Structures are given as structure tokens and as C-alpha cells.
GROMACS .gro file of C-alpha atoms in nm:
model
  292
    1UNK     CA    1 -18.064 -22.711   6.991
    2UNK     CA    2 -17.885 -23.028   7.112
    3UNK     CA    3 -18.247 -23.201   7.132
    4UNK     CA    4 -18.344 -23.113   6.791
    5UNK     CA    5 -18.017 -23.226   6.646
    6UNK     CA    6 -18.001 -23.569   6.799
    7UNK     CA    7 -18.364 -23.634   6.696
    8UNK     CA    8 -18.252 -23.590   6.326
    9UNK     CA    9 -17.906 -23.758   6.344
   10UNK     CA   10 -17.712 -23.466   6.310
   11UNK     CA   11 -17.475 -23.311   6.581
   12UNK     CA   12 -17.521 -22.960   6.726
   13UNK     CA   13 -17.273 -22.780   6.572
   14UNK     CA   14 -17.407 -22.909   6.217
   15UNK     CA   15 -17.779 -22.782   6.321
   16UNK     CA   16 -17.593 -22.448   6.422
   17UNK     CA   17 -17.453 -22.403   6.081
   18UNK     CA   18 -17.785 -22.475   5.932
   19UNK     CA   19 -17.963 -22.216   6.096
   20UNK     CA   20 -17.644 -21.977   6.033
   21UNK     CA   21 -17.697 -22.056   5.650
   22UNK     CA   22 -18.069 -22.018   5.687
   23UNK     CA   23 -18.037 -21.652   5.812
   24UNK     CA   24 -17.775 -21.579   5.550
   25UNK     CA   25 -17.932 -21.741   5.253
   26UNK     CA   26 -18.317 -21.734   5.345
   27UNK     CA   27 -18.565 -22.053   5.269
   28UNK     CA   28 -18.403 -22.364   5.257
   29UNK     CA   29 -18.609 -22.460   4.966
   30UNK     CA   30 -18.316 -22.473   4.734
   31UNK     CA   31 -18.135 -22.707   4.925
   32UNK     CA   32 -17.966 -22.866   4.624
   33UNK     CA   33 -17.828 -22.474   4.515
   34UNK     CA   34 -17.643 -22.402   4.834
   35UNK     CA   35 -17.306 -22.520   4.697
   36UNK     CA   36 -17.328 -22.292   4.435
   37UNK     CA   37 -17.419 -21.979   4.652
   38UNK     CA   38 -17.168 -22.081   4.893
   39UNK     CA   39 -16.922 -22.075   4.611
   40UNK     CA   40 -17.028 -21.743   4.478
   41UNK     CA   41 -16.995 -21.587   4.817
   42UNK     CA   42 -16.604 -21.715   4.828
   43UNK     CA   43 -16.535 -21.604   4.487
   44UNK     CA   44 -16.499 -21.989   4.369
   45UNK     CA   45 -16.672 -22.174   4.049
   46UNK     CA   46 -16.780 -22.524   4.093
   47UNK     CA   47 -16.670 -22.792   3.858
   48UNK     CA   48 -16.404 -22.799   3.647
   49UNK     CA   49 -16.152 -22.476   3.639
   50UNK     CA   50 -16.176 -22.260   3.381
   51UNK     CA   51 -15.927 -22.294   3.099
   52UNK     CA   52 -15.911 -21.942   2.973
   53UNK     CA   53 -15.897 -21.711   3.318
   54UNK     CA   54 -16.170 -21.447   3.319
   55UNK     CA   55 -15.908 -21.166   3.317
   56UNK     CA   56 -15.788 -21.249   3.014
   57UNK     CA   57 -16.137 -21.239   2.838
   58UNK     CA   58 -16.202 -20.902   2.970
   59UNK     CA   59 -15.842 -20.746   2.881
   60UNK     CA   60 -15.932 -20.932   2.501
   61UNK     CA   61 -16.230 -20.744   2.507
   62UNK     CA   62 -16.087 -20.418   2.583
   63UNK     CA   63 -16.044 -20.144   2.300
   64UNK     CA   64 -15.683 -20.102   2.433
   65UNK     CA   65 -15.611 -20.439   2.327
   66UNK     CA   66 -15.303 -20.404   2.065
   67UNK     CA   67 -15.448 -20.740   1.844
   68UNK     CA   68 -15.817 -20.718   1.847
   69UNK     CA   69 -15.805 -20.633   1.454
   70UNK     CA   70 -15.594 -20.978   1.425
   71UNK     CA   71 -15.762 -21.320   1.352
   72UNK     CA   72 -15.832 -21.492   1.707
   73UNK     CA   73 -15.544 -21.786   1.561
   74UNK     CA   74 -15.310 -21.461   1.624
   75UNK     CA   75 -15.462 -21.357   1.949
   76UNK     CA   76 -15.478 -21.677   2.104
   77UNK     CA   77 -15.089 -21.703   2.095
   78UNK     CA   78 -15.046 -21.313   2.195
   79UNK     CA   79 -15.231 -21.401   2.513
   80UNK     CA   80 -15.061 -21.749   2.579
   81UNK     CA   81 -15.409 -21.932   2.569
   82UNK     CA   82 -15.347 -22.311   2.509
   83UNK     CA   83 -15.710 -22.413   2.388
   84UNK     CA   84 -15.769 -22.427   2.063
   85UNK     CA   85 -15.932 -22.130   1.871
   86UNK     CA   86 -16.284 -22.288   1.874
   87UNK     CA   87 -16.274 -22.340   2.283
   88UNK     CA   88 -16.166 -21.958   2.266
   89UNK     CA   89 -16.445 -21.868   2.020
   90UNK     CA   90 -16.705 -22.014   2.304
   91UNK     CA   91 -16.553 -21.872   2.594
   92UNK     CA   92 -16.597 -21.553   2.403
   93UNK     CA   93 -16.984 -21.602   2.332
   94UNK     CA   94 -17.064 -21.794   2.659
   95UNK     CA   95 -16.848 -21.543   2.906
   96UNK     CA   96 -16.897 -21.202   2.748
   97UNK     CA   97 -17.177 -21.039   2.613
   98UNK     CA   98 -17.157 -21.288   2.328
   99UNK     CA   99 -16.813 -21.123   2.200
  100UNK     CA  100 -16.651 -21.236   1.872
  101UNK     CA  101 -16.510 -21.100   1.533
  102UNK     CA  102 -16.773 -20.872   1.415
  103UNK     CA  103 -16.745 -20.637   1.137
  104UNK     CA  104 -16.629 -20.296   1.226
  105UNK     CA  105 -16.835 -20.027   1.194
  106UNK     CA  106 -16.904 -19.771   0.931
  107UNK     CA  107 -17.116 -19.466   0.876
  108UNK     CA  108 -17.206 -19.342   0.548
  109UNK     CA  109 -17.469 -19.095   0.557
  110UNK     CA  110 -17.589 -18.838   0.764
  111UNK     CA  111 -17.906 -18.854   0.979
  112UNK     CA  112 -18.207 -18.692   0.853
  113UNK     CA  113 -18.241 -18.444   1.150
  114UNK     CA  114 -17.867 -18.370   1.095
  115UNK     CA  115 -17.924 -18.306   0.711
  116UNK     CA  116 -18.269 -18.080   0.845
  117UNK     CA  117 -18.050 -17.862   1.052
  118UNK     CA  118 -17.756 -17.789   0.813
  119UNK     CA  119 -17.994 -17.693   0.556
  120UNK     CA  120 -18.140 -17.423   0.765
  121UNK     CA  121 -17.787 -17.330   0.888
  122UNK     CA  122 -17.715 -17.305   0.505
  123UNK     CA  123 -18.013 -17.106   0.422
  124UNK     CA  124 -17.970 -16.840   0.730
  125UNK     CA  125 -17.607 -16.766   0.673
  126UNK     CA  126 -17.551 -16.807   0.270
  127UNK     CA  127 -17.548 -16.390   0.212
  128UNK     CA  128 -17.276 -16.328   0.484
  129UNK     CA  129 -16.943 -16.249   0.317
  130UNK     CA  130 -16.685 -16.423   0.298
  131UNK     CA  131 -16.440 -16.150   0.435
  132UNK     CA  132 -16.555 -15.995   0.761
  133UNK     CA  133 -16.764 -16.289   0.842
  134UNK     CA  134 -16.672 -16.640   0.740
  135UNK     CA  135 -16.294 -16.592   0.755
  136UNK     CA  136 -16.358 -16.535   1.158
  137UNK     CA  137 -16.535 -16.867   1.252
  138UNK     CA  138 -16.380 -17.103   1.359
  139UNK     CA  139 -16.539 -17.455   1.278
  140UNK     CA  140 -16.464 -17.765   1.516
  141UNK     CA  141 -16.616 -18.105   1.509
  142UNK     CA  142 -16.516 -18.469   1.616
  143UNK     CA  143 -16.460 -18.767   1.381
  144UNK     CA  144 -16.461 -19.108   1.388
  145UNK     CA  145 -16.217 -19.343   1.146
  146UNK     CA  146 -16.203 -19.691   1.058
  147UNK     CA  147 -15.808 -19.749   1.061
  148UNK     CA  148 -15.772 -20.018   0.813
  149UNK     CA  149 -15.873 -19.867   0.504
  150UNK     CA  150 -16.205 -19.908   0.265
  151UNK     CA  151 -16.067 -20.151   0.075
  152UNK     CA  152 -16.184 -20.454   0.267
  153UNK     CA  153 -16.452 -20.568   0.546
  154UNK     CA  154 -16.225 -20.529   0.862
  155UNK     CA  155 -16.356 -20.689   1.204
  156UNK     CA  156 -16.275 -20.623   1.527
  157UNK     CA  157 -16.320 -20.816   1.842
  158UNK     CA  158 -16.578 -20.688   2.089
  159UNK     CA  159 -16.882 -20.758   2.272
  160UNK     CA  160 -17.245 -20.748   2.088
  161UNK     CA  161 -17.362 -20.418   2.075
  162UNK     CA  162 -17.029 -20.244   2.158
  163UNK     CA  163 -16.881 -20.076   1.842
  164UNK     CA  164 -16.489 -19.949   1.835
  165UNK     CA  165 -16.360 -19.644   1.572
  166UNK     CA  166 -16.071 -19.427   1.622
  167UNK     CA  167 -16.205 -19.096   1.769
  168UNK     CA  168 -16.035 -18.749   1.699
  169UNK     CA  169 -16.125 -18.360   1.686
  170UNK     CA  170 -15.994 -18.050   1.553
  171UNK     CA  171 -16.110 -17.712   1.468
  172UNK     CA  172 -16.027 -17.535   1.130
  173UNK     CA  173 -16.018 -17.155   1.011
  174UNK     CA  174 -16.020 -16.984   0.664
  175UNK     CA  175 -15.659 -16.906   0.694
  176UNK     CA  176 -15.544 -17.199   0.949
  177UNK     CA  177 -15.620 -17.554   1.068
  178UNK     CA  178 -15.580 -17.682   1.389
  179UNK     CA  179 -15.389 -18.008   1.525
  180UNK     CA  180 -15.551 -18.384   1.508
  181UNK     CA  181 -15.583 -18.474   1.851
  182UNK     CA  182 -15.715 -18.809   1.983
  183UNK     CA  183 -15.926 -18.916   2.269
  184UNK     CA  184 -16.134 -19.228   2.415
  185UNK     CA  185 -16.469 -19.300   2.498
  186UNK     CA  186 -16.303 -19.533   2.757
  187UNK     CA  187 -16.115 -19.260   2.911
  188UNK     CA  188 -16.210 -19.318   3.327
  189UNK     CA  189 -16.257 -18.939   3.303
  190UNK     CA  190 -16.542 -18.943   3.051
  191UNK     CA  191 -16.725 -19.134   3.333
  192UNK     CA  192 -17.004 -19.273   3.127
  193UNK     CA  193 -17.298 -19.452   3.290
  194UNK     CA  194 -17.313 -19.792   3.240
  195UNK     CA  195 -17.607 -19.917   3.013
  196UNK     CA  196 -17.857 -20.104   3.232
  197UNK     CA  197 -17.941 -20.467   3.139
  198UNK     CA  198 -18.347 -20.566   3.048
  199UNK     CA  199 -18.406 -20.846   3.258
  200UNK     CA  200 -18.457 -21.159   3.098
  201UNK     CA  201 -18.767 -21.396   3.054
  202UNK     CA  202 -18.824 -21.573   3.372
  203UNK     CA  203 -18.806 -21.937   3.419
  204UNK     CA  204 -19.020 -22.163   3.561
  205UNK     CA  205 -18.899 -22.308   3.921
  206UNK     CA  206 -18.865 -22.655   4.005
  207UNK     CA  207 -19.158 -22.671   4.239
  208UNK     CA  208 -19.378 -22.372   4.106
  209UNK     CA  209 -19.733 -22.465   3.992
  210UNK     CA  210 -19.833 -22.322   3.614
  211UNK     CA  211 -20.085 -22.047   3.782
  212UNK     CA  212 -19.784 -21.869   3.943
  213UNK     CA  213 -19.546 -21.912   3.643
  214UNK     CA  214 -19.842 -21.764   3.427
  215UNK     CA  215 -19.882 -21.480   3.651
  216UNK     CA  216 -19.466 -21.391   3.673
  217UNK     CA  217 -19.480 -21.410   3.295
  218UNK     CA  218 -19.752 -21.161   3.246
  219UNK     CA  219 -19.608 -20.923   3.507
  220UNK     CA  220 -19.258 -20.948   3.287
  221UNK     CA  221 -19.441 -20.898   2.974
  222UNK     CA  222 -19.625 -20.580   3.105
  223UNK     CA  223 -19.301 -20.444   3.244
  224UNK     CA  224 -19.111 -20.482   2.885
  225UNK     CA  225 -19.012 -20.113   2.774
  226UNK     CA  226 -19.172 -20.010   2.450
  227UNK     CA  227 -18.998 -20.066   2.113
  228UNK     CA  228 -18.824 -19.770   1.981
  229UNK     CA  229 -18.694 -19.651   1.619
  230UNK     CA  230 -18.313 -19.723   1.683
  231UNK     CA  231 -18.093 -19.424   1.529
  232UNK     CA  232 -17.680 -19.447   1.502
  233UNK     CA  233 -17.535 -19.244   1.688
  234UNK     CA  234 -17.209 -19.078   1.698
  235UNK     CA  235 -16.889 -19.110   1.995
  236UNK     CA  236 -17.037 -19.041   2.334
  237UNK     CA  237 -16.881 -18.816   2.618
  238UNK     CA  238 -17.017 -18.625   2.885
  239UNK     CA  239 -17.016 -18.252   2.921
  240UNK     CA  240 -16.748 -18.214   3.182
  241UNK     CA  241 -16.513 -18.470   2.954
  242UNK     CA  242 -16.562 -18.227   2.690
  243UNK     CA  243 -16.511 -17.886   2.871
  244UNK     CA  244 -16.159 -18.057   3.004
  245UNK     CA  245 -16.024 -18.270   2.724
  246UNK     CA  246 -16.174 -18.107   2.409
  247UNK     CA  247 -16.298 -17.728   2.452
  248UNK     CA  248 -15.917 -17.543   2.538
  249UNK     CA  249 -15.785 -17.644   2.207
  250UNK     CA  250 -16.069 -17.460   2.047
  251UNK     CA  251 -16.067 -17.157   2.328
  252UNK     CA  252 -15.659 -17.145   2.282
  253UNK     CA  253 -15.752 -17.118   1.888
  254UNK     CA  254 -15.939 -16.813   1.950
  255UNK     CA  255 -15.735 -16.651   2.194
  256UNK     CA  256 -15.472 -16.682   1.931
  257UNK     CA  257 -15.661 -16.511   1.703
  258UNK     CA  258 -15.768 -16.210   1.935
  259UNK     CA  259 -15.419 -16.163   1.987
  260UNK     CA  260 -15.295 -16.126   1.608
  261UNK     CA  261 -15.624 -15.913   1.562
  262UNK     CA  262 -15.792 -15.729   1.847
  263UNK     CA  263 -16.010 -15.509   1.618
  264UNK     CA  264 -16.228 -15.827   1.517
  265UNK     CA  265 -16.471 -16.069   1.669
  266UNK     CA  266 -16.429 -16.424   1.655
  267UNK     CA  267 -16.692 -16.679   1.653
  268UNK     CA  268 -16.679 -17.059   1.767
  269UNK     CA  269 -16.919 -17.256   1.545
  270UNK     CA  270 -16.978 -17.607   1.695
  271UNK     CA  271 -17.186 -17.913   1.608
  272UNK     CA  272 -17.501 -17.986   1.801
  273UNK     CA  273 -17.386 -18.254   2.001
  274UNK     CA  274 -17.541 -18.244   2.372
  275UNK     CA  275 -17.172 -18.273   2.536
  276UNK     CA  276 -17.118 -17.925   2.363
  277UNK     CA  277 -17.390 -17.720   2.565
  278UNK     CA  278 -17.519 -17.501   2.317
  279UNK     CA  279 -17.895 -17.538   2.414
  280UNK     CA  280 -17.870 -17.394   2.773
  281UNK     CA  281 -17.706 -17.171   2.872
  282UNK     CA  282 -17.659 -17.304   3.264
  283UNK     CA  283 -17.416 -17.581   3.220
  284UNK     CA  284 -17.051 -17.624   3.251
  285UNK     CA  285 -16.963 -17.608   2.867
  286UNK     CA  286 -17.129 -17.293   2.827
  287UNK     CA  287 -17.011 -17.093   3.131
  288UNK     CA  288 -16.632 -17.208   3.019
  289UNK     CA  289 -16.690 -17.026   2.666
  290UNK     CA  290 -16.902 -16.754   2.836
  291UNK     CA  291 -16.566 -16.674   3.043
  292UNK     CA  292 -16.299 -16.702   2.780
   0.00000   0.00000   0.00000
């Protein structure tokens, strides 16, 4: 090592450091990027320090942000950000997933599949009597509400592709109705799987031939997922979260009804959400309902 280092005009220690970097980072072709790789490993950033901490941007984009319905001018003061509103906008767009003040989600229609199922349900049950059947059914559902009302178009700070609403659930019977309880999709106990990000279009490397780049581009296009029809979906929760957080409220209502009148049979009528476990008999939600 000492002979090779002397021949190239460097010290032996520098040569050994370069060999260690070669083993750690691979080929030394992208020498001009070594500083960036080293900085990332150490948790640093090259260039000027950020005017707005990344942690502040992360907190602003969470649903727990108490000011996310307010204009950015007000949010800037609340989070003690010294930059201009325009700088804050650029930081949200570039350093988060194109975050900004988007129009809050509103849904005014029923999906075609749900409408067909409801029509079939009505045709199969419309002759059943009110007393003796329907008064023994406990209906449950979850709702998502726009807390600002319908007289204006509200905007909320969120990342692109992320919608936010107030989630609630309850039950209702012919004689009574249950309490209105609230839940959050971002509850740690919900444990939703993160949505994988599709690989971006490859860029041509500095020392890459046109043929090699064209081959990589064709390979990337062939691996693209097929186009699908986008549909508006409701809230997302795992079956385990539904069984632990929501289902006990419904089971308690049926228990209280049995205590009042043991001679009747009571029914729990849920909607068709996958988390409710009504399509199979070998899941957590179904077993919990069967045991109670």
C-alpha cells in the first residue's frame, strides 16, 4: 500500500481510507457523489442548512395538526417559522409529497356496487314485519364528516393523495340509538401497511451510452403496472382494529337488549366493509361476534 500511495502522490493513510470507501460504497466511478453519500450516512445535508426543520414539516402534515384548516399565513406563526409564506409553500411541495392547501374531500354519491347490493337487500326484506323483525335489528355504520360545513369550499393542509375527514361510528335500533364515538385511521393500533411508491422514470447517467439508457427505459416501461379505474373509497381500518375498537360497542348494545327481553332474537346488521369480516367465517371479527 505504501508503494502505491507514494507513486500516486498520496499518503498511505489516505490510500487506506480510499480502499475502505471502495469496500463501503462500491465502484469509484461516481467520485463526485462521495461527499453526498458520506453526508447521508452521517445524517447531514450538503449546502446551506434548511430554514424550516424537516420535523416541523412532518408535524404540519399530520392529521393531529390543530391548525391544518387555517391559511398558511396563520400556520406559519403558530409553528414559529421565520420564512415567508412562499418559502413555506415551496418547502411543503419539494420536501413532502407535494403537500399544500388542497380542497377537503367530500362525497355526494353512492358507488354503483354498493347501490346494487342495497337494492337487492331491500327486495329480499321488504315484506318482513316491523314488529317481530325490524325492531330487533341493530344497524351499524361508520361515517366521515366535513367539520367546516357545506357553505364554503374548505381547504386543508395535506400531502398529495392524502384525504382527511372526521371518522365516527355508532348503531341504531327502532327503539334507541347508540352514542357517537370517534376513531382515527392514523391510530398506531390500526397498523395499516404503507402504500408502496412506484419507481420513477430512470435518468440517463453521465457516462452511460444511449443504447444502455434506451434498454433501461424500455425495461422500466415494461414493468409499469397496468392502468386501473380509480374509485372513491371510504375509511381504511384493519380487521383487528375494528374488532378491538368498534365492535365491542355494538356487542354491548345487543347484550343490553337481551337483558331487557331474553325471549327475542336480536341481529347485528353491518355494511360490507372488508374489516367487518362478514364474507368469511375464519377471521377475528366473525369469531368475536359468534362468541358473543
